[in-house]
């Protein structure tokens, strides 16, 4: 039996579809990283259904899985985010990127949630999140 090409037009995802999926994941990741309420509910749940609900995994999803080492300038160049979106998140993104957990223990979710610096970064992010939603409401995005 000859090998068949398993990809067909109906199986493929368009570039626009991939971009739309990336943006959904990007928005979700930002929302998770900026909601202290969500973090308290999920990171401290002793019976968490998934390891995703930790400080370390939230950060890995954002920096590693989504940004893949790209800068926001590169994301703008490649059409993933708009200049206004970039400007809105840059201060929070830089603070998040520079954050060091208490005792450099990224597994101690309780200590992180009680860290004034983490709280400051999450609040800064929550402000950026609100501004992003206003941009989207006014169609100032990709």
N, CA and C of each residue as an Amber inpcrd file, in Angstrom:
protein
   426
   0.8500000  -1.1750000   0.0000000   0.0000000   0.0000000   0.0000000
   0.8950000   1.2370000   0.0000000   0.6200000   2.1690000  -0.8590000
   1.4010000   3.3940000  -0.9580000   1.0690000   4.3160000   0.2040000
   2.0920000   4.9760000   0.6810000   1.8760000   5.9540000   1.7540000
   1.0650000   7.1100000   1.2030000   0.1040000   7.5440000   1.9710000
  -0.7230000   8.6620000   1.5360000  -0.3320000   9.9100000   2.2890000
  -0.4720000  11.0270000   1.6210000  -0.2450000  12.3070000   2.2740000
  -1.3980000  12.5210000   3.2420000  -1.0790000  12.5960000   4.5180000
  -2.1470000  12.7070000   5.5120000  -2.6780000  14.1270000   5.6510000
  -2.0150000  15.0890000   5.0250000  -2.5230000  16.4550000   5.1350000
  -3.3930000  16.7760000   3.9280000  -4.5310000  17.2940000   4.2160000
  -5.4430000  17.7220000   3.1650000  -5.8460000  19.1480000   3.4590000
  -6.4880000  19.7500000   2.5130000  -6.9270000  21.1270000   2.7030000
  -7.8130000  21.2260000   3.9370000  -8.6600000  20.2540000   4.1600000
  -9.5650000  20.3200000   5.3000000  -8.8410000  20.1000000   6.6230000
  -7.6520000  19.4700000   6.5890000  -6.8840000  19.2330000   7.8070000
  -5.9750000  20.4040000   8.1580000  -5.6600000  21.2310000   7.2090000
  -4.6950000  22.2910000   7.4510000  -5.3620000  23.4720000   8.1500000
  -4.5200000  24.2040000   8.8510000  -4.9830000  25.4060000   9.5210000
  -4.3260000  26.5840000   8.8190000  -5.0950000  27.5760000   8.5190000
  -4.5690000  28.7480000   7.8270000  -3.6720000  29.5580000   8.7590000
  -2.8460000  30.3990000   8.1590000  -2.0290000  31.3150000   8.9550000
  -2.9070000  32.1960000   9.8210000  -4.0420000  32.6230000   9.2750000
  -4.9750000  33.4520000  10.0400000  -5.5430000  32.6750000  11.2280000
  -5.7990000  31.3940000  11.0030000  -6.3060000  30.5490000  12.0840000
  -5.2740000  30.3510000  13.1820000  -4.0270000  30.1680000  12.7770000
  -2.9540000  30.0210000  13.7630000  -2.7530000  31.3100000  14.5490000
  -2.8150000  32.4360000  13.8590000  -2.6870000  33.7230000  14.5360000
  -3.8300000  33.9180000  15.5250000  -5.0420000  33.5830000  15.1100000
  -6.1980000  33.7250000  15.9960000  -6.0480000  32.8410000  17.2260000
  -5.5730000  31.6120000  17.0360000  -5.3480000  30.7070000  18.1700000
  -4.2590000  31.2450000  19.0820000  -3.1660000  31.7450000  18.5020000
  -2.0800000  32.3150000  19.3060000  -2.6040000  33.4660000  20.1500000
  -3.4120000  34.3300000  19.5390000  -3.9300000  35.4960000  20.2720000
  -4.8630000  35.0780000  21.4050000  -5.6610000  34.0550000  21.1980000
  -6.5270000  33.5560000  22.2770000  -5.6630000  33.0780000  23.4400000
  -4.6280000  32.3200000  23.1370000  -3.7320000  31.8090000  24.1810000
  -2.9610000  32.9460000  24.8480000  -2.5430000  33.9400000  24.0650000
  -1.8290000  35.1000000  24.6060000  -2.7200000  35.8590000  25.5920000
  -3.9420000  36.1310000  25.1890000  -4.8770000  36.8470000  26.0660000
  -5.1530000  36.0570000  27.3350000  -5.3540000  34.7600000  27.2000000
  -5.6110000  33.9100000  28.3580000  -4.4210000  33.9110000  29.3140000
  -3.2350000  33.8440000  28.7700000  -2.0310000  33.8330000  29.5930000
  -1.8760000  35.1480000  30.3480000  -2.0950000  36.2580000  29.6660000
  -2.0110000  37.5540000  30.3430000  -3.0530000  37.6410000  31.4450000
  -4.2580000  37.1950000  31.1470000  -5.3180000  37.2460000  32.1670000
  -4.9340000  36.4150000  33.3840000  -4.3700000  35.2300000  33.1690000
  -3.9640000  34.3830000  34.2940000  -2.8610000  35.0340000  35.1230000
  -1.9190000  35.6680000  34.4570000  -0.7840000  36.2610000  35.1550000
  -1.1070000  37.5900000  35.8220000  -2.2780000  38.1370000  35.5690000
  -2.6220000  39.4370000  36.1390000  -3.7800000  39.3790000  37.1340000
  -4.3230000  38.1980000  37.3740000  -5.4550000  38.0640000  38.2970000
  -5.0140000  37.4000000  39.6010000  -4.7940000  38.2120000  40.6130000
  -4.4180000  37.6530000  41.9190000  -5.5090000  36.7380000  42.4610000
  -6.7570000  37.0950000  42.2270000  -7.8670000  36.2670000  42.6940000
  -7.7930000  34.8740000  42.0720000  -7.6100000  34.8080000  40.7620000
  -7.4960000  33.5230000  40.0610000  -6.2810000  32.7460000  40.5690000
  -5.1780000  33.4260000  40.7580000  -3.9630000  32.7720000  41.2460000
  -4.1770000  32.1790000  42.6380000  -4.7800000  32.9450000  43.5250000
  -5.0350000  32.4280000  44.8810000  -5.9290000  31.1970000  44.8390000
  -6.9420000  31.2370000  43.9990000  -7.8720000  30.1050000  43.9080000
  -7.2180000  28.8650000  43.3100000  -6.3350000  29.0510000  42.3570000
  -5.7760000  27.9000000  41.6430000  -4.4240000  27.4550000  42.1780000
  -3.5410000  28.3790000  42.4900000  -2.2000000  27.9940000  42.9250000
  -2.2070000  27.3510000  44.3050000  -3.1280000  27.7690000  45.1620000
  -3.1450000  27.2760000  46.5410000  -4.1110000  26.1240000  46.7630000
  -4.7740000  25.6730000  45.7250000  -5.7170000  24.5630000  45.8150000
  -4.9400000  23.2530000  46.0000000  -5.0640000  22.6600000  47.1690000
  -4.3220000  21.4280000  47.4720000  -4.7260000  20.2700000  46.5680000
  -5.9120000  20.3330000  46.0240000  -6.3910000  19.2550000  45.1470000
  -6.4560000  19.7190000  43.6920000  -5.4780000  20.5380000  43.2830000
  -5.4960000  21.0630000  41.9130000  -5.5000000  19.9280000  40.8990000
  -6.3660000  20.0600000  39.9100000  -6.4890000  19.0050000  38.9080000
  -5.3530000  19.0040000  37.8880000  -4.5340000  20.0510000  37.8670000
  -3.5020000  20.1630000  36.8520000  -2.3030000  20.9180000  37.4020000
  -1.1140000  20.5240000  36.9750000   0.0930000  21.2530000  37.3800000
   0.1690000  22.6150000  36.6990000  -0.7010000  22.8600000  35.7280000
  -0.7170000  24.1630000  35.0590000  -0.9420000  25.2850000  36.0640000
  -1.6940000  25.0140000  37.0990000  -2.0930000  26.0550000  38.0410000
  -1.0300000  26.3030000  39.0980000   0.1030000  26.7970000  38.6220000
   1.2250000  27.1670000  39.4820000   1.8950000  28.3980000  38.8870000
   2.6250000  29.1080000  39.7150000   3.3890000  30.2620000  39.2410000
   4.3270000  29.8570000  38.1150000   5.0570000  28.7910000  38.3260000
   6.0550000  28.3580000  37.3500000   5.4140000  28.0520000  35.9960000
   4.3170000  27.3360000  35.9920000   3.6680000  26.9720000  34.7280000
   3.0150000  28.1710000  34.0440000   2.4260000  29.0810000  34.8170000
   1.8490000  30.2750000  34.2040000   2.9390000  31.0380000  33.4580000
   4.1120000  31.1660000  34.0780000   5.2220000  31.8710000  33.4560000
   5.7750000  31.1120000  32.2540000   5.8850000  29.8060000  32.3730000
   6.3720000  29.0070000  31.2330000   5.4240000  29.1150000  30.0500000
   4.1340000  29.0850000  30.3090000   3.1610000  29.2180000  29.2160000
   3.3260000  30.5550000  28.5070000   3.5480000  31.6070000  29.2780000
   3.6750000  32.9380000  28.6940000   5.0180000  33.1100000  27.9740000
   6.1070000  32.9130000  28.6840000   7.4200000  33.2000000  28.1070000
   7.8930000  32.1320000  27.1220000   7.7290000  30.8740000  27.4720000
   8.2790000  29.8010000  26.6400000   7.3260000  29.3590000  25.5350000
   6.0930000  29.0510000  25.8960000   5.1530000  28.4970000  24.9260000
   4.6080000  29.5380000  23.9540000   4.3850000  30.7620000  24.4410000
   3.7940000  31.7870000  23.5790000   4.8310000  32.7020000  22.9350000
   5.6890000  33.2770000  23.7390000   6.6410000  34.2380000  23.1870000
   7.8220000  33.5550000  22.5060000   8.1590000  32.3580000  22.9370000
   9.2160000  31.5710000  22.2870000  10.5000000  32.3690000  22.0930000
  10.8250000  33.2030000  23.0650000  12.0530000  33.9820000  22.9800000
  11.9570000  35.2280000  22.1160000  10.7880000  35.4950000  21.5540000
  10.6390000  36.6910000  20.7180000  10.3710000  37.9140000  21.5830000
  10.8720000  39.0490000  21.1260000  10.5730000  40.3200000  21.7820000
   9.2290000  40.8240000  21.2770000   8.6740000  41.7870000  21.9820000
   7.4230000  42.3650000  21.5080000   7.6150000  43.1170000  20.1940000
   8.8080000  43.6470000  19.9600000   9.0790000  44.2830000  18.6650000
   8.9750000  43.2540000  17.5430000   9.5000000  42.0570000  17.7760000
   9.3900000  40.9910000  16.7820000   7.9350000  40.5540000  16.5950000
   7.1910000  40.5060000  17.6880000   5.7820000  40.1280000  17.5980000
   4.9980000  41.1420000  16.7700000   5.3380000  42.4160000  16.9180000
   4.6890000  43.4530000  16.1000000   5.0910000  43.2690000  14.6370000
   6.3930000  43.1000000  14.3880000   6.8910000  42.9100000  13.0130000
   6.2030000  41.7410000  12.3200000   5.9510000  40.6800000  13.0630000
   5.3580000  39.4700000  12.4940000   3.8280000  39.4740000  12.5230000
   3.2240000  40.5650000  12.9850000   1.7700000  40.7010000  12.9360000
   1.0110000  40.0110000  14.0570000   1.7020000  39.6360000  15.1260000
   1.0260000  38.9710000  16.2380000   0.3140000  39.9650000  17.1470000
   0.9320000  41.1140000  17.3650000   0.3360000  42.1570000  18.2030000
   0.4980000  43.4940000  17.5000000  -0.3050000  44.4410000  17.9000000
  -0.2180000  45.7860000  17.3260000   0.7100000  46.6380000  18.1900000
   1.1220000  47.7680000  17.6390000   1.9430000  48.7160000  18.4100000
   1.2180000  49.1780000  19.6770000  -0.0770000  49.5280000  19.6040000
  -0.7590000  49.9300000  20.8420000  -0.8030000  48.8020000  21.8870000
  -0.9710000  47.5560000  21.4460000  -0.9570000  46.4320000  22.3920000
   0.4160000  46.3030000  23.0360000   1.4460000  46.3860000  22.2180000
   2.8210000  46.3110000  22.7270000   3.0590000  47.3950000  23.7800000
   2.7080000  48.6270000  23.4410000   2.9120000  49.7400000  24.3660000
   2.1650000  49.5250000  25.6800000   1.0200000  48.9030000  25.5940000
   0.1890000  48.6770000  26.7780000   0.7920000  47.6540000  27.7290000
   1.4540000  46.6270000  27.2050000   1.9480000  45.5480000  28.0650000
   3.4270000  45.6540000  28.4300000   4.1840000  46.5400000  27.8030000
   5.6410000  46.5250000  27.9600000   6.1200000  46.7360000  29.4000000
   5.5450000  47.6600000  30.1260000   5.9980000  47.8990000  31.5060000
   5.7390000  46.6600000  32.3650000   4.5410000  46.0860000  32.2310000
   4.2210000  44.8670000  32.9800000   5.1120000  43.7090000  32.5440000
   5.2770000  43.5370000  31.2450000   6.0980000  42.4510000  30.7180000
   7.5260000  42.5400000  31.2620000   8.1130000  43.7250000  31.2520000
   9.4810000  43.9080000  31.7560000   9.5540000  43.5870000  33.2480000
   8.5650000  44.0170000  34.0050000   8.5460000  43.7230000  35.4410000
   8.4090000  42.2230000  35.6850000   7.5410000  41.5830000  34.9220000
   7.3470000  40.1390000  35.0470000   8.6290000  39.3930000  34.6820000
   9.2660000  39.8160000  33.6190000  10.4960000  39.1740000  33.1600000
  11.6210000  39.3110000  34.1870000  11.6350000  40.4060000  34.9130000
  12.6830000  40.6390000  35.9050000  12.3650000  40.1230000  37.2980000
  11.1960000  39.5370000  37.4750000  10.7750000  39.0940000  38.8070000
  11.5670000  37.8840000  39.2830000  11.9800000  37.9390000  40.5580000
  12.6090000  36.8030000  41.2300000  11.7550000  36.4310000  42.4300000
  11.3280000  35.2030000  42.4750000  10.4750000  34.7480000  43.5710000
  11.2630000  34.7550000  44.8780000  10.5560000  34.8450000  46.0120000
  11.2350000  34.8330000  47.3200000  12.1160000  33.5950000  47.4580000
  13.3680000  33.8210000  47.8060000  14.3140000  32.7180000  47.9480000
  14.6080000  32.0250000  46.6290000  14.2500000  32.6690000  45.5160000
  14.3980000  32.0620000  44.1790000  13.7360000  30.6940000  44.0950000
  12.6300000  30.5320000  44.8260000  11.8830000  29.2760000  44.8260000
  10.5870000  29.4610000  44.0320000  10.6530000  29.1530000  42.7550000
   9.4910000  29.3190000  41.8870000   8.3960000  28.3010000  42.1420000
   8.6380000  27.3700000  43.0540000   7.6300000  26.3590000  43.3970000
   6.8220000  26.7460000  44.6350000   7.2370000  27.7970000  45.3340000
   6.5530000  28.2070000  46.5600000   5.4740000  29.2390000  46.2200000
   4.3530000  28.7380000  45.7280000   3.2640000  29.6150000  45.2930000
   2.7480000  30.5070000  46.4180000   2.6730000  29.9850000  47.6240000
   2.1690000  30.7850000  48.7500000   3.0900000  31.9670000  49.0250000
   4.3990000  31.7370000  49.0240000   5.3510000  32.8240000  49.2610000
   5.2590000  33.8700000  48.1510000   5.0930000  33.4220000  46.9310000
   4.9830000  34.3430000  45.7950000   3.7290000  35.1960000  45.9430000
   2.6180000  34.5720000  46.2800000   1.3630000  35.3200000  46.4130000
   1.3900000  36.3080000  47.5740000   2.2910000  36.1020000  48.5210000
   2.4410000  37.0250000  49.6480000   3.5770000  38.0190000  49.4490000
   4.2600000  37.9340000  48.3310000   5.3940000  38.8070000  48.0460000
   4.8810000  40.1560000  47.5390000   5.2100000  41.2530000  48.2400000
   4.7520000  42.5730000  47.7910000   5.1650000  42.9000000  46.3460000
   6.3310000  42.4290000  45.9200000   6.7720000  42.6910000  44.5560000
   5.8790000  41.9530000  43.5540000   5.5200000  40.7110000  43.8770000
   4.6120000  39.9830000  42.9830000   3.2510000  40.6680000  42.9180000
   2.7700000  41.1010000  44.0500000   1.4800000  41.7870000  44.0920000
   1.5390000  43.0490000  43.2410000   2.6400000  43.8010000  43.3320000
   2.8080000  45.0080000  42.5240000   2.7750000  44.6760000  41.0290000
   3.4710000  43.6050000  40.6430000   3.5150000  43.2130000  39.2310000
   2.1380000  42.7610000  38.7500000   1.4340000  42.0080000  39.5810000
   0.0920000  41.5520000  39.1930000  -0.8720000  42.7280000  39.0560000
  -0.7710000  43.6920000  39.9510000  -1.6310000  44.8800000  39.8720000
  -1.2810000  45.6950000  38.6250000   0.0020000  45.8550000  38.3560000
   0.4450000  46.5320000  37.1380000  -0.1100000  45.8140000  35.9100000
  -0.0590000  44.5020000  35.9340000  -0.5980000  43.7090000  34.8360000
  -2.1060000  43.8260000  34.7090000  -2.7930000  43.8820000  35.8500000
  -4.2580000  44.0210000  35.8130000  -4.6490000  45.3540000  35.1670000
  -3.8550000  46.3920000  35.4170000  -4.1120000  47.6880000  34.7830000
  -3.8840000  47.5810000  33.2700000  -2.8190000  46.9060000  32.8720000
  -2.5490000  46.7060000  31.4420000  -3.6650000  45.8810000  30.8060000
  -4.1310000  44.8590000  31.5070000  -5.2100000  44.0070000  31.0040000
  -6.4640000  44.8360000  30.7280000  -6.8050000  45.7390000  31.6490000
  -7.9740000  46.6090000  31.4460000  -7.7770000  47.4960000  30.2190000
  -6.5710000  48.0400000  30.0680000  -6.2820000  48.8950000  28.9170000
  -6.3370000  48.0990000  27.6100000  -5.8490000  46.8550000  27.6380000
  -5.9290000  46.0060000  26.4480000  -7.3810000  45.7920000  26.0360000
  -8.2290000  45.5190000  27.0150000  -9.6400000  45.2860000  26.6960000
 -10.2880000  46.5250000  26.0720000  -9.8520000  47.7070000  26.5120000
 -10.3520000  48.9490000  25.8930000  -9.8500000  49.0670000  24.4490000
  -8.5880000  48.7060000  24.2220000  -8.0580000  48.7190000  22.8430000
  -8.8730000  47.8080000  21.9510000  -9.1580000  46.6270000  22.4410000
  -9.9070000  45.6550000  21.6510000 -11.3190000  46.1300000  21.3910000
 -11.9140000  46.7620000  22.3890000 -13.2660000  47.2800000  22.2140000
 -13.2970000  48.3770000  21.1500000 -12.1670000  49.0900000  21.0230000
 -12.0650000  50.1720000  20.0310000 -11.3690000  49.7170000  18.7480000
 -11.2020000  48.3940000  18.5990000 -10.5880000  47.7970000  17.4020000
  -9.1970000  48.3380000  17.0920000  -8.3670000  48.5240000  18.1290000
  -7.0100000  49.0030000  17.9270000  -6.0220000  47.8490000  18.1080000
  -6.2790000  46.7620000  17.4140000  -5.4220000  45.5950000  17.5290000
  -5.2050000  44.9890000  16.1530000  -4.4950000  43.8560000  16.1430000
  -4.1880000  43.1720000  14.8890000  -5.4650000  42.7090000  14.2280000
